[in-house]
Amino acid sequence: MWLLLIQLKNININVDIDTLEAGMKLLEKLPRLVEMVEKLEIAVEFIENVLRDQESMDYLQDSAKAYMEPVRRRVDDGLNFWKEVQAKAETNKQHISIFTIMKWMKDPNVQKGLSYVQAIMDTMPKSRA
């Protein structure tokens, strides 16, 4: 081994004992690395075949659409709700007085929303401690 080091130094290659040890460790791991690369090749080949097959791509697209449809519907519902709220707020010219707010306080939806606000206020000091 030392003879190899001396010969390598004569041809101006900077190889020390640490480099040789790392090379030996790498050689020990080669069987596992080869096994992993072969599995990776199989996976890449499978993906390439799926991407080339129109029927498989159609199936994947249909599956993705079916999975995303409920999400899209909820987003659309939320956007429609927000647009309706905006339209009502912009067209509402009613003066809001303290008596109007007091009347709102009796509404069950307002009560439920306020209970969430109260729960947040009760929880915040605990979570910051």
Short mmCIF file of C-alpha atoms in Angstrom, two decimals:
data_model
loop_
_atom_site.label_atom_id
_atom_site.label_comp_id
_atom_site.label_asym_id
_atom_site.label_seq_id
_atom_site.Cartn_x
_atom_site.Cartn_y
_atom_site.Cartn_z
CA MET A 1 0.00 0.00 0.00
CA TRP A 2 2.81 2.41 0.85
CA LEU A 3 4.40 1.64 -2.49
CA LEU A 4 1.16 2.69 -4.14
CA LEU A 5 1.19 5.94 -2.15
CA ILE A 6 4.78 6.66 -3.18
CA GLN A 7 3.98 5.97 -6.82
CA LEU A 8 0.88 8.16 -6.69
CA LYS A 9 2.89 11.03 -5.17
CA ASN A 10 5.39 10.75 -8.01
CA ILE A 11 2.64 11.48 -10.55
CA ASN A 12 1.35 14.45 -8.52
CA ILE A 13 -1.92 12.93 -7.36
CA ASN A 14 -2.78 14.03 -3.87
CA VAL A 15 -3.98 10.79 -2.27
CA ASP A 16 -3.49 10.22 1.42
CA ILE A 17 -4.46 7.45 3.78
CA ASP A 18 -7.85 9.06 4.51
CA THR A 19 -8.68 9.03 0.80
CA LEU A 20 -7.73 5.36 0.52
CA GLU A 21 -9.80 4.48 3.59
CA ALA A 22 -12.79 6.30 2.15
CA GLY A 23 -12.30 4.43 -1.13
CA MET A 24 -12.22 1.10 0.70
CA LYS A 25 -15.39 1.97 2.62
CA LEU A 26 -17.04 2.89 -0.66
CA LEU A 27 -15.99 -0.42 -2.18
CA GLU A 28 -17.51 -2.23 0.79
CA LYS A 29 -20.81 -0.45 0.17
CA LEU A 30 -20.88 -1.07 -3.58
CA PRO A 31 -23.15 -4.17 -3.43
CA ARG A 32 -25.81 -2.20 -1.53
CA LEU A 33 -25.37 0.79 -3.82
CA VAL A 34 -25.76 -1.40 -6.91
CA GLU A 35 -28.93 -2.91 -5.44
CA MET A 36 -30.36 0.55 -4.75
CA VAL A 37 -29.45 1.83 -8.24
CA GLU A 38 -31.12 -1.21 -9.83
CA LYS A 39 -34.33 -0.52 -7.86
CA LEU A 40 -34.15 3.12 -8.88
CA GLU A 41 -33.74 2.11 -12.53
CA ILE A 42 -36.84 -0.09 -12.29
CA ALA A 43 -38.84 2.77 -10.75
CA VAL A 44 -37.66 5.27 -13.39
CA GLU A 45 -38.47 2.83 -16.19
CA PHE A 46 -41.95 2.28 -14.73
CA ILE A 47 -42.58 6.04 -14.50
CA GLU A 48 -41.35 6.56 -18.06
CA ASN A 49 -43.68 3.82 -19.30
CA VAL A 50 -46.64 5.32 -17.44
CA LEU A 51 -45.86 8.77 -18.85
CA ARG A 52 -45.73 7.37 -22.38
CA ASP A 53 -49.00 5.42 -22.01
CA GLN A 54 -51.97 7.68 -22.73
CA GLU A 55 -54.46 5.36 -21.03
CA SER A 56 -52.45 5.44 -17.79
CA MET A 57 -52.13 9.22 -17.97
CA ASP A 58 -55.89 9.57 -18.52
CA TYR A 59 -56.51 7.34 -15.49
CA LEU A 60 -54.12 9.41 -13.35
CA GLN A 61 -55.76 12.65 -14.46
CA ASP A 62 -59.24 11.30 -13.75
CA SER A 63 -58.12 10.10 -10.32
CA ALA A 64 -56.59 13.49 -9.53
CA LYS A 65 -59.75 15.27 -10.68
CA ALA A 66 -61.93 13.00 -8.54
CA TYR A 67 -59.67 13.63 -5.53
CA MET A 68 -59.59 17.40 -6.07
CA GLU A 69 -63.27 17.86 -6.93
CA PRO A 70 -64.51 18.18 -3.31
CA VAL A 71 -61.71 20.65 -2.58
CA ARG A 72 -62.52 22.69 -5.70
CA ARG A 73 -66.21 22.70 -4.79
CA ARG A 74 -65.49 24.00 -1.27
CA VAL A 75 -63.21 26.70 -2.63
CA ASP A 76 -65.87 27.72 -5.15
CA ASP A 77 -68.52 27.79 -2.40
CA GLY A 78 -66.25 29.95 -0.26
CA LEU A 79 -65.57 32.35 -3.12
CA ASN A 80 -69.26 32.61 -3.97
CA PHE A 81 -70.08 33.25 -0.31
CA TRP A 82 -67.43 35.96 -0.10
CA LYS A 83 -68.67 37.62 -3.32
CA GLU A 84 -72.23 37.62 -1.95
CA VAL A 85 -71.04 39.15 1.33
CA GLN A 86 -69.11 41.83 -0.55
CA ALA A 87 -72.10 42.66 -2.75
CA LYS A 88 -74.42 42.98 0.26
CA ALA A 89 -71.90 45.08 2.19
CA GLU A 90 -71.40 47.45 -0.73
CA THR A 91 -75.12 47.92 -1.37
CA ASN A 92 -76.12 48.19 2.29
CA LYS A 93 -76.64 51.86 3.10
CA GLN A 94 -78.24 51.18 6.50
CA HIS A 95 -76.82 53.17 9.41
CA ILE A 96 -75.42 50.83 12.07
CA SER A 97 -76.19 52.00 15.58
CA ILE A 98 -75.52 50.54 18.97
CA PHE A 99 -79.11 49.26 18.99
CA THR A 100 -78.49 47.39 15.73
CA ILE A 101 -75.42 45.76 17.29
CA MET A 102 -77.44 44.85 20.39
CA LYS A 103 -80.04 43.18 18.16
CA TRP A 104 -77.24 41.24 16.41
CA MET A 105 -76.02 39.99 19.78
CA LYS A 106 -79.20 37.89 20.10
CA ASP A 107 -78.53 36.07 16.81
CA PRO A 108 -77.34 32.46 17.42
CA ASN A 109 -74.66 32.73 14.71
CA VAL A 110 -73.22 35.83 16.35
CA GLN A 111 -73.30 34.10 19.73
CA LYS A 112 -71.46 31.10 18.31
CA GLY A 113 -68.85 33.35 16.66
CA LEU A 114 -68.36 35.25 19.91
CA SER A 115 -67.93 31.97 21.80
CA TYR A 116 -65.04 31.16 19.43
CA VAL A 117 -63.54 34.59 20.06
CA GLN A 118 -63.86 34.01 23.81
CA ALA A 119 -62.24 30.57 23.52
CA ILE A 120 -59.34 32.08 21.56
CA MET A 121 -58.88 34.78 24.18
CA ASP A 122 -58.94 32.20 26.97
CA THR A 123 -56.45 29.94 25.17
CA MET A 124 -53.93 32.57 24.02
CA PRO A 125 -52.33 33.30 27.40
CA LYS A 126 -51.88 29.57 28.03
CA SER A 127 -50.20 28.94 24.69
CA ARG A 128 -47.76 31.84 25.10
CA ALA A 129 -46.62 30.78 28.56
#
